[in-house]
Short mmCIF file of C-alpha atoms in Angstrom, two decimals:
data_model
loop_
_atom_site.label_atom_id
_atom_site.label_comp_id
_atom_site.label_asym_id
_atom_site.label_seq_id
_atom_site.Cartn_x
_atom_site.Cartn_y
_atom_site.Cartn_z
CA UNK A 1 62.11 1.07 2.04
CA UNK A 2 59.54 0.45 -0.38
CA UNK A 3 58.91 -3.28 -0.12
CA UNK A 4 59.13 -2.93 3.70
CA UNK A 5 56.22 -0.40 4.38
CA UNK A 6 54.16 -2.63 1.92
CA UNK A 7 55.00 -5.79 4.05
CA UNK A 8 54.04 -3.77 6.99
CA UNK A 9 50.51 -3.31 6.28
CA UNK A 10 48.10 -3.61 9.63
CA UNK A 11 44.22 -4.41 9.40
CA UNK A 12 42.77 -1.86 11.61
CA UNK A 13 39.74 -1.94 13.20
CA UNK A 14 37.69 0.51 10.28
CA UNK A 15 39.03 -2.10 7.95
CA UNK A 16 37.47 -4.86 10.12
CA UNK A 17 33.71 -2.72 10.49
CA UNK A 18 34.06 -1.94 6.73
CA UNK A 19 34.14 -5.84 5.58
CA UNK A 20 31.56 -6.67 8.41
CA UNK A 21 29.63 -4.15 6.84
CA UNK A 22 29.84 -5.72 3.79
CA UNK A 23 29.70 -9.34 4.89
CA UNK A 24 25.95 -8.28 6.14
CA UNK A 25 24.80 -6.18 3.14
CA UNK A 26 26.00 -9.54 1.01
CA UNK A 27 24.46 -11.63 3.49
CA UNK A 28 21.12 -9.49 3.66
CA UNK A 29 20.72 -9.41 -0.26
CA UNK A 30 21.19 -13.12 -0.62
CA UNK A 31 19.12 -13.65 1.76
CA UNK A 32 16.37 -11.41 0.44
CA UNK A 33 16.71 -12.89 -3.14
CA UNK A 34 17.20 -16.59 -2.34
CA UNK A 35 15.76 -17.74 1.14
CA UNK A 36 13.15 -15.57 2.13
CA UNK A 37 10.79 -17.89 1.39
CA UNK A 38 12.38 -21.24 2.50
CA UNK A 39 13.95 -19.54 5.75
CA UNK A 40 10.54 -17.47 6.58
CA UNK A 41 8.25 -19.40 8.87
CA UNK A 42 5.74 -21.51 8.73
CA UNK A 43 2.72 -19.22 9.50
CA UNK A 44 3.38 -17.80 5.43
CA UNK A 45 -0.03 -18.83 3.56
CA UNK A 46 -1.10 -17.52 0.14
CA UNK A 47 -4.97 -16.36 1.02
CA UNK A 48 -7.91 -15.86 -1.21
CA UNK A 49 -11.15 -13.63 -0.07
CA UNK A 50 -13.88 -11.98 -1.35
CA UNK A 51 -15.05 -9.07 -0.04
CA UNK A 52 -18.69 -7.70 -0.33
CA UNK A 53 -19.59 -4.14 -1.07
CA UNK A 54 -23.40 -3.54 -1.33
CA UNK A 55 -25.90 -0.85 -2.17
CA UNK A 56 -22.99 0.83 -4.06
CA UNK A 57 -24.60 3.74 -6.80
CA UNK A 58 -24.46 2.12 -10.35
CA UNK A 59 -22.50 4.59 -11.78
CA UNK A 60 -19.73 2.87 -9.99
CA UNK A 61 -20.37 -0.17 -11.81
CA UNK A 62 -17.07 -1.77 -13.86
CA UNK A 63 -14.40 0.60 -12.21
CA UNK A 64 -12.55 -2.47 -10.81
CA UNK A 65 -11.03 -4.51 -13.02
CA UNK A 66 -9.14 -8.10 -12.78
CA UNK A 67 -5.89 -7.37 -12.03
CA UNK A 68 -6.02 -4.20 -9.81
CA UNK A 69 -3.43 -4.12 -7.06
CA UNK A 70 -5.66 -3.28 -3.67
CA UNK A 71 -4.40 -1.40 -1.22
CA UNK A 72 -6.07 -0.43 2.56
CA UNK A 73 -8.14 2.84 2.55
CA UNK A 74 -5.38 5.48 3.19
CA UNK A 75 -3.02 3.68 0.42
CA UNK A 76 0.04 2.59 2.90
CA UNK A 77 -0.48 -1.87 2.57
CA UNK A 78 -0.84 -3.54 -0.28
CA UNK A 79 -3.82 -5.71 0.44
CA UNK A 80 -3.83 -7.92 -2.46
CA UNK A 81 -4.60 -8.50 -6.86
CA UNK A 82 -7.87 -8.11 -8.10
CA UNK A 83 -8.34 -12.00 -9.78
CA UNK A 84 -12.19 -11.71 -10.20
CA UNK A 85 -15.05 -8.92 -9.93
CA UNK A 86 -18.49 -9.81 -9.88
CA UNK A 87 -21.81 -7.25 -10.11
CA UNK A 88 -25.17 -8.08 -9.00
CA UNK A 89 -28.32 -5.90 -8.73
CA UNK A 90 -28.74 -4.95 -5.00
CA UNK A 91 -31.73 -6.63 -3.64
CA UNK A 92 -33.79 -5.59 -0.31
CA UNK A 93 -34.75 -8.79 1.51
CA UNK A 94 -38.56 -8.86 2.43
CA UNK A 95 -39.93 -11.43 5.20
CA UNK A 96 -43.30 -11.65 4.25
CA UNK A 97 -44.94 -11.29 7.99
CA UNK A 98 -47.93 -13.86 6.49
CA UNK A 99 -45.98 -16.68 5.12
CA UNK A 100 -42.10 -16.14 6.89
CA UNK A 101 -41.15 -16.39 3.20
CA UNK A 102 -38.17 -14.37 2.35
CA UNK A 103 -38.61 -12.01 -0.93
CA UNK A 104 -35.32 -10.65 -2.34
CA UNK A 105 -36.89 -7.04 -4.30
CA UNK A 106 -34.73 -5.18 -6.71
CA UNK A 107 -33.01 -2.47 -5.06
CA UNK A 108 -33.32 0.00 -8.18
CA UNK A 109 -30.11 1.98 -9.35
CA UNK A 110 -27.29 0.18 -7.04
CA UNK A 111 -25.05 -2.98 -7.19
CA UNK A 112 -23.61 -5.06 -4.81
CA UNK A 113 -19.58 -5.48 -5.76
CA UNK A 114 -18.15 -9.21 -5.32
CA UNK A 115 -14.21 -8.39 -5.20
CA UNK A 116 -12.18 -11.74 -5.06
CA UNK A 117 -8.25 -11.10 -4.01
CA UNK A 118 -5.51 -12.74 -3.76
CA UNK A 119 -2.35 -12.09 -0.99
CA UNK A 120 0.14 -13.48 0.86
CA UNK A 121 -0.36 -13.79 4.63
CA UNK A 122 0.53 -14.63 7.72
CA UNK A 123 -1.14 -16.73 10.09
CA UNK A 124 -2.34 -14.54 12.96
CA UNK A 125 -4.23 -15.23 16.14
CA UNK A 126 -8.20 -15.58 15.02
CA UNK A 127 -7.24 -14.98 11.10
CA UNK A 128 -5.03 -13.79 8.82
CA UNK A 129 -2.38 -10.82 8.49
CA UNK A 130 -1.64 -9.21 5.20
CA UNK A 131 1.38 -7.39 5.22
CA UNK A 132 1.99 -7.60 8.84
CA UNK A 133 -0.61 -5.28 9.73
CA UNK A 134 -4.22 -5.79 8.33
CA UNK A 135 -5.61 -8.50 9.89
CA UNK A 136 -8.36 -10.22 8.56
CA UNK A 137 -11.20 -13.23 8.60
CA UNK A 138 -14.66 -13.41 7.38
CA UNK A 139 -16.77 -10.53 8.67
CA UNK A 140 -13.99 -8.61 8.56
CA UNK A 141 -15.03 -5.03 7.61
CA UNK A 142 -12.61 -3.52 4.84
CA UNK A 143 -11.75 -0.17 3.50
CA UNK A 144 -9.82 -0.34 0.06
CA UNK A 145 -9.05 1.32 -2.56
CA UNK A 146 -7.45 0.61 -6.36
CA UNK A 147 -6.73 3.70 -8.52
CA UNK A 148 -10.59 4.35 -10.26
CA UNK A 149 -12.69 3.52 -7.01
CA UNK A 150 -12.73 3.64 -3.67
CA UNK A 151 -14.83 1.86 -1.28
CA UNK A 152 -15.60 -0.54 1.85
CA UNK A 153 -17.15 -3.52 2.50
CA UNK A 154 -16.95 -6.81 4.64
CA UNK A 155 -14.83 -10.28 3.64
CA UNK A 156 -17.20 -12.82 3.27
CA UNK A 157 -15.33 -15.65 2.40
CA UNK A 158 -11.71 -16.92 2.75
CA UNK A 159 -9.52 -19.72 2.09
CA UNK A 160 -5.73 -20.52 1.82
CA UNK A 161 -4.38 -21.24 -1.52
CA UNK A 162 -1.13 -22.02 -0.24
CA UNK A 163 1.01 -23.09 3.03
CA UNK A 164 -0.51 -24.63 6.26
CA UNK A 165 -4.56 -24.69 6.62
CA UNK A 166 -5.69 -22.72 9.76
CA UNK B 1 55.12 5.59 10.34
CA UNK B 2 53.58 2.06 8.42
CA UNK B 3 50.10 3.55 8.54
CA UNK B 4 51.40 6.96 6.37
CA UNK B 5 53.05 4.68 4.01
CA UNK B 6 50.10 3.68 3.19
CA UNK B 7 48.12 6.31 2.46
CA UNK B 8 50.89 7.49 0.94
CA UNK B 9 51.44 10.69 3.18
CA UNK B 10 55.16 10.30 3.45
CA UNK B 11 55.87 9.56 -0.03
CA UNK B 12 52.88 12.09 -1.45
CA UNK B 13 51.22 9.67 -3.57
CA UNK B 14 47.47 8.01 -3.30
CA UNK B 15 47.41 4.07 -3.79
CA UNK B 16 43.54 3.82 -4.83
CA UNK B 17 42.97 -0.09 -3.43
CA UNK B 18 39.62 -2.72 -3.34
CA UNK B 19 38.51 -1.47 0.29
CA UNK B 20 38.68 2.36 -1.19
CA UNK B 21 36.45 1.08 -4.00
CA UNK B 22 34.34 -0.72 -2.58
CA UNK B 23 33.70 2.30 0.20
CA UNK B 24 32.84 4.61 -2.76
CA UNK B 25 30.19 1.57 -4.28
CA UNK B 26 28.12 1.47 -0.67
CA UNK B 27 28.20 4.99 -0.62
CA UNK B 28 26.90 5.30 -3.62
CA UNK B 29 24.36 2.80 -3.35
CA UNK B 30 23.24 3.90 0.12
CA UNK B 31 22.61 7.68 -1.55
CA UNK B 32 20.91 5.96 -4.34
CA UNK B 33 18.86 4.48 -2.23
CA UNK B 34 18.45 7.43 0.08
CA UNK B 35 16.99 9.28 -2.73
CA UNK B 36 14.73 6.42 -3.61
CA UNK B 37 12.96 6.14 -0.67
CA UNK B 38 12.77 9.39 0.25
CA UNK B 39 10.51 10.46 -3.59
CA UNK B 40 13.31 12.72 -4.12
CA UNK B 41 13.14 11.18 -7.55
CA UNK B 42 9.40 11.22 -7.81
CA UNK B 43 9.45 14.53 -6.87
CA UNK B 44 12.21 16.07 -9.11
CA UNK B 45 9.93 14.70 -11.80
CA UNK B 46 6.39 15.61 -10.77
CA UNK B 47 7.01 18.80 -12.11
CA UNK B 48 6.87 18.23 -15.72
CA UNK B 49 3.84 15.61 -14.97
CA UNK B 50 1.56 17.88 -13.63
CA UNK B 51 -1.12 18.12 -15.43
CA UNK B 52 -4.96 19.23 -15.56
CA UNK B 53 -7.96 17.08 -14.36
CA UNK B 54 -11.92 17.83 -14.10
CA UNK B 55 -12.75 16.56 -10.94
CA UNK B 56 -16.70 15.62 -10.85
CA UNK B 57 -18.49 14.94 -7.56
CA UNK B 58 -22.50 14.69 -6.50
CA UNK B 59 -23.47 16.98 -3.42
CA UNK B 60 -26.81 14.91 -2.65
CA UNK B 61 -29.85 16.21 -0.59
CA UNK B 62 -29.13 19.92 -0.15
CA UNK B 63 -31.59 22.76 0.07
CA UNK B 64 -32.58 24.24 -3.31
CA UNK B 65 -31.40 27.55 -2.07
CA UNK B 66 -27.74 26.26 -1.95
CA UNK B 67 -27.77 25.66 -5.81
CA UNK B 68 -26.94 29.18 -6.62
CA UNK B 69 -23.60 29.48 -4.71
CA UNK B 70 -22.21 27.02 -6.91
CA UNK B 71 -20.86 29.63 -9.67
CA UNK B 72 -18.10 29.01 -12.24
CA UNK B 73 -14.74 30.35 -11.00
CA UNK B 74 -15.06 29.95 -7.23
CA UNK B 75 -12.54 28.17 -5.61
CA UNK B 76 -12.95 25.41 -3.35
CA UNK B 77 -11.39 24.03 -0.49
CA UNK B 78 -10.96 20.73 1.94
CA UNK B 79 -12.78 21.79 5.17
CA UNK B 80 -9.86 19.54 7.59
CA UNK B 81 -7.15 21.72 6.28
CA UNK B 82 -8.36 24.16 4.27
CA UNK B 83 -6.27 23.32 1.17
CA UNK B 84 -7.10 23.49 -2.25
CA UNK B 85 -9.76 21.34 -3.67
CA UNK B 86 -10.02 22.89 -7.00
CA UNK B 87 -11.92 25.97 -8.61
CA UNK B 88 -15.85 25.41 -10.09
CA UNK B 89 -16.21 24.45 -13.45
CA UNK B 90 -19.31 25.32 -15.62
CA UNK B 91 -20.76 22.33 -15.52
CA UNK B 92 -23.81 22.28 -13.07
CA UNK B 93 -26.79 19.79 -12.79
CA UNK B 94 -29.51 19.89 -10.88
CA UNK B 95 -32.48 17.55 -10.00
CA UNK B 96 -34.80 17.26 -7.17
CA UNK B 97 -33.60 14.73 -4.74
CA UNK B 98 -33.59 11.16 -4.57
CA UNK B 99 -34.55 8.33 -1.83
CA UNK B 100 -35.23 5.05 -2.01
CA UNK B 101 -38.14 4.19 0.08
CA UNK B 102 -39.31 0.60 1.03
CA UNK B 103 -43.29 -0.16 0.76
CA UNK B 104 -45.48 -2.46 2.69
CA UNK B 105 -44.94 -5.07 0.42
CA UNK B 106 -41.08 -5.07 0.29
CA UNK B 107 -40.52 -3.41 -2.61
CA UNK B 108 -38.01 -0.71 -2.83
CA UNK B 109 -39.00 2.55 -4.48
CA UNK B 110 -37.05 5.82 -6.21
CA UNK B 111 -38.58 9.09 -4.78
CA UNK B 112 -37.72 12.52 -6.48
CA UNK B 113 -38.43 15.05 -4.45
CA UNK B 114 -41.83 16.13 -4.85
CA UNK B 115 -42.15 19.73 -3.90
CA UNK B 116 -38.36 20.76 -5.31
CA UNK B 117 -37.07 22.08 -1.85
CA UNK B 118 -34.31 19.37 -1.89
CA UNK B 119 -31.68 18.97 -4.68
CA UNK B 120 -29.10 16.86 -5.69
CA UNK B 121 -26.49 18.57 -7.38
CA UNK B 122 -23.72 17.34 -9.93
CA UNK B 123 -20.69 19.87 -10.91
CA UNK B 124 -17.14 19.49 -11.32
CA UNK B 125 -13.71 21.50 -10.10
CA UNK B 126 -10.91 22.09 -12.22
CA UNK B 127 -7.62 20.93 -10.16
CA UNK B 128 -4.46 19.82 -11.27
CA UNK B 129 -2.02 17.15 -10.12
CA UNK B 130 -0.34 14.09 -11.49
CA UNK B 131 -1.11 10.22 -11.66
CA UNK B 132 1.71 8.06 -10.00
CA UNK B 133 3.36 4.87 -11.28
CA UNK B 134 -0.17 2.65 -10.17
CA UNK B 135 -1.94 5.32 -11.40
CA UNK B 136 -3.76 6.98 -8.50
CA UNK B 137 -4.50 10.70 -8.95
CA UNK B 138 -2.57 12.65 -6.79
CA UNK B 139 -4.28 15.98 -6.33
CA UNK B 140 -1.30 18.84 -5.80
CA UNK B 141 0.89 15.48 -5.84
CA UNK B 142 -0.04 14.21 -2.53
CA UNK B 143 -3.59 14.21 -1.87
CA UNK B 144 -4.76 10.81 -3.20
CA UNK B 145 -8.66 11.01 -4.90
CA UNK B 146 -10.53 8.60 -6.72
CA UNK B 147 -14.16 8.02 -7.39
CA UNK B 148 -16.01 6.43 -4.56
CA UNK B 149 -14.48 8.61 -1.77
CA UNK B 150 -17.01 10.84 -0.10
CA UNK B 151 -14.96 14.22 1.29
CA UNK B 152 -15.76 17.31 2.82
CA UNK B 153 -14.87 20.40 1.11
CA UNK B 154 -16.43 24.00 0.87
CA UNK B 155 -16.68 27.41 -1.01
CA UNK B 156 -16.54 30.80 0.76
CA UNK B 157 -20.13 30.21 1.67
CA UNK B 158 -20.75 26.67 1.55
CA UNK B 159 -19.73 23.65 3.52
CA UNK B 160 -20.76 20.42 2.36
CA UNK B 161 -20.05 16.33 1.43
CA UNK B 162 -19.37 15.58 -1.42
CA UNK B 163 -19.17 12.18 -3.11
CA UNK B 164 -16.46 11.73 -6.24
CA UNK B 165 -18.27 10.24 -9.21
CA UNK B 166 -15.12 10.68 -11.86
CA UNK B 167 -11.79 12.17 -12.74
CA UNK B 168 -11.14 13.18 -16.21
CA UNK B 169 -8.02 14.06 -17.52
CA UNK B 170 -8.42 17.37 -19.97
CA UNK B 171 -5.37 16.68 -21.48
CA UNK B 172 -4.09 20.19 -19.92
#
């Protein structure tokens, strides 16, 4: 009686969702280790920008340093590493009305902030998309944050370090 | 009658087999992962990580008036939702206010404030909360504050903007 229920044995439809189930999950996590990358498409670039914060109070000098994950203003995307920080003393740009000559004049007790970053991004329609959801391109003005400072300024430079020039 | 064979209902016993297994791994793994992404973890943990920070900010170009309702002891709160921001410290500085003012000839000067009716005023709250795995302060553990952000807050009598200059932990 035995050996004849065990010859018996059905697959049932559960049994069929259950190892679909699992074909996916072991489909999904190979994927995610292995192929992202080669399988993603070809709009995935590896960007580098600098972003300019000026006339920022000198107290809030050396707060960022190399290395620093960014992230957007309210924290929720990653916007890139910290792999250079630059501070100058803020200057106020004078046009001399005699001469046209321009005159850059300390601007006493601030700093402009020279943040360079690096991400991965996404070729988007007039610039770049970190994340899937911050796009951005020089001028772009930029709210960010890393854990000792927050602050905004404007990307005023960019380049791809890797994948397809745009 | 095959199907109770094999769950052993007929004959009263439980054949554990690979598909039972494996049911019981993605189970597990999808509570695991439940809990994960949920900061049930984070959470259960903040507890013991709270801990005690001096929160010092700059309230610039206010009336000189205003300088005595900043007293030690009063609490303060965030003027959007009236949470709390943290209860007044003793520390307290006051000097007249600052501008920068541009001359004729391009250059860029620092004004105090000549006749004292304006201040600029530096003090600090006590608050507590706990600094996550990037380490971001999280004030109460889910208010996110670091230096740089300007925020409006207020005492009982007071409403004002005030700019984040530091966080300190007081190892409290």
């Amino acid at each position: 009686m035995a050996e004849k229920t065990k010859k018996s044995y059905r697959v049932n439809v559960i049994d069929i969702l259950i190892l679909l189930l699992l074909a996916l999950i072991i489909c999904g996590t190979v994927y995610y280790f292995f192929f992202r990358d080669g399988v993603k498409n070809d709009t995935a670039v590896a960007v580098e920008y600098v972003i300019e914060s000026d006339l920022v109070p000198d107290e809030f000098s050396n707060l960022i340093k190399k290395g620093d994950r960014l992230t957007c203003k309210n924290g929720t995307v990653s916007i890139g590493e910290v792999t250079a920080i630059e501070y100058k003393q803020s200057v106020y740009t004078y046009v001399d009305p005699d001469t046209g000559e321009q005159v850059d004049n300390p601007y006493p007790g601030h700093v402009d902030i020279y943040i360079t970053v690096k991400s991965d991004a996404e070729i988007a329609d007039n610039g770049y998309l970190i994340d899937g959801s911050i796009k951005i391109f020089v001028g772009t003005e930029l709210g960010y944050r890393v854990p000792d400072y927050s602050g905004v300024g404007s990307c005023i430079s960019l380049k791809t370090t890797r994948g397809s020039e745009k | 009658m095959p199907r109770e064979n094999r769950v052993g209902a007929k004959t009263g016993k439980f054949h554990f087999n690979v598909l039972d297994a494996v049911i019981i791994i993605v189970i597990i793994l999808a509570a695991v992962g439940i809990v994960l992404r949920s900061g049930v973890a984070e959470r259960l943990g903040m507890e013991s990580r709270t801990e005690q920070v001096k929160i010092r900010f700059l309230v610039k170009d206010i009336d000189h008036t205003l300088g005595d309702s900043f007293v030690e002891g009063t609490p303060m709160f965030f003027c959007e939702d009236d949470s709390d921001f943290g209860v007044l410290s003793e520390e307290k500085t006051i000097v007249p206010a600052v501008t920068y003012v541009t001359a004729d000839d391009g250059t860029v000067t620092k004004i105090e404030s000549s006749d004292g009716s304006k201040i600029d005023l530096r003090t600090s709250v006590v608050a507590t909360g706990v600094y996550n795995a990037d380490g971001y302060f999280l004030l109460g553990g889910n208010v996110c504050l670091t230096p740089g952000m300007e925020i409006s807050v207020r005492t009982d009598k007071v409403i004002m903007r005030a700019l984040i200059t530091e966080i300190l932990r007081t190892g409290e």
